[in-house]
């Protein structure tokens, strides 16, 4: 079983998806914000424009005007569910965003469950998630 989502994000929409809700505090939270700020410009540039993400058992394929990239789940450090977005991180491809707005609300819980099955403990839910820890 696979999933295919197509979306076209503006730079402002990408920045909104990357926004830190600012709920955390302390040294580690400040370090996290600083690290994200340093990478934000690259992520915005790579995530802006028409994009298709295909998710399947072995990984994902990201197609945009710049390239076609394939990521294997085995190489992904994590799949993060946050309000409004799923994101993946790996060394070769950086951050890949899947905006919640691209996923029909009726499919979100099934997608979250399938991603958990595919990546196991690499699936993380932060700041309340999009569909919750369910």
XYZ file of C-alpha atoms in Angstrom:
134
model
C 0.000 0.000 0.000
C 1.302 3.445 -0.853
C 0.335 7.078 -0.605
C 0.875 9.904 -3.103
C 0.528 13.590 -2.218
C 1.089 16.613 -4.434
C 1.421 20.143 -3.109
C 2.884 23.530 -4.001
C 4.217 25.442 -1.001
C 5.242 29.096 -0.942
C 8.309 30.160 1.060
C 5.973 31.654 3.689
C 4.060 28.376 4.008
C 7.301 26.432 4.481
C 8.453 28.901 7.131
C 5.104 28.475 8.887
C 5.514 24.688 8.919
C 9.011 25.068 10.374
C 7.972 27.574 13.037
C 8.923 26.678 16.579
C 5.885 27.130 18.793
C 8.307 28.388 21.446
C 6.877 26.209 24.196
C 10.207 24.736 25.214
C 12.827 26.630 27.143
C 16.311 26.091 28.465
C 19.696 25.490 26.908
C 18.699 22.549 24.694
C 15.625 24.368 23.378
C 17.740 27.444 22.551
C 20.308 25.236 20.812
C 17.532 23.554 18.815
C 16.146 26.929 17.694
C 19.611 28.145 16.703
C 20.316 24.971 14.714
C 16.955 25.167 12.935
C 17.478 28.844 12.126
C 20.818 28.021 10.492
C 19.239 25.310 8.309
C 15.945 27.101 7.655
C 16.997 28.907 4.471
C 18.118 25.636 2.852
C 14.942 23.849 3.906
C 12.732 26.687 2.616
C 14.539 26.713 -0.736
C 14.290 22.918 -1.158
C 10.668 22.697 -0.006
C 9.186 25.568 -2.025
C 7.291 24.908 -5.240
C 5.388 22.032 -6.806
C 6.238 18.723 -5.160
C 4.997 15.154 -5.238
C 5.779 12.763 -2.398
C 5.198 9.050 -2.861
C 5.339 6.957 0.302
C 5.696 3.197 0.147
C 6.917 0.276 2.240
C 10.626 0.721 1.533
C 10.807 4.511 1.585
C 9.699 7.622 -0.230
C 10.220 9.336 -3.548
C 10.265 13.124 -3.696
C 9.743 14.734 -7.110
C 10.104 18.469 -7.616
C 11.469 20.730 -10.389
C 14.997 20.340 -9.005
C 15.266 16.547 -8.898
C 13.793 13.167 -8.119
C 15.130 11.883 -4.812
C 14.537 8.530 -3.193
C 14.952 7.866 0.511
C 14.913 4.453 2.123
C 13.262 4.244 5.538
C 16.412 2.450 6.736
C 18.409 5.656 6.064
C 15.909 8.065 7.628
C 16.813 9.278 11.123
C 13.204 10.009 12.035
C 9.699 10.726 10.831
C 8.290 13.562 12.928
C 4.586 14.283 13.281
C 3.849 17.841 14.377
C 0.771 20.004 14.056
C 0.353 20.712 10.345
C 3.269 18.661 9.024
C 5.130 15.391 8.868
C 8.860 15.676 8.265
C 11.687 13.250 7.670
C 15.400 13.749 8.173
C 18.318 11.898 6.652
C 21.928 12.804 5.886
C 21.793 12.655 2.086
C 18.511 14.528 1.526
C 18.049 16.706 4.584
C 14.501 17.485 5.653
C 11.499 16.404 3.604
C 8.164 18.018 4.495
C 4.702 16.553 3.963
C 2.216 19.275 4.856
C -0.961 18.156 6.554
C -2.872 20.325 4.096
C -1.812 17.902 1.305
C -3.278 14.911 3.160
C -7.069 14.641 3.271
C -8.190 14.795 6.886
C -9.901 11.412 6.471
C -6.498 9.818 5.589
C -4.314 11.379 8.277
C -4.784 8.749 10.980
C -4.241 5.912 8.470
C -1.095 7.611 7.139
C 0.268 8.087 10.657
C -0.429 4.441 11.491
C 1.217 3.245 8.262
C 4.296 5.427 8.799
C 4.616 4.017 12.322
C 4.471 0.497 10.890
C 7.117 1.295 8.270
C 9.629 3.156 10.478
C 8.918 1.807 13.971
C 10.681 3.663 16.767
C 11.873 6.339 14.320
C 8.303 7.728 14.323
C 8.057 10.643 16.762
C 5.161 12.851 17.771
C 5.989 16.386 18.931
C 4.012 19.307 20.284
C 0.728 17.379 20.222
C 1.194 16.007 16.728
C -1.267 16.223 13.913
C -3.350 13.164 14.691
C -2.089 12.523 18.218
C -0.237 9.590 19.666
C -3.137 7.199 18.933
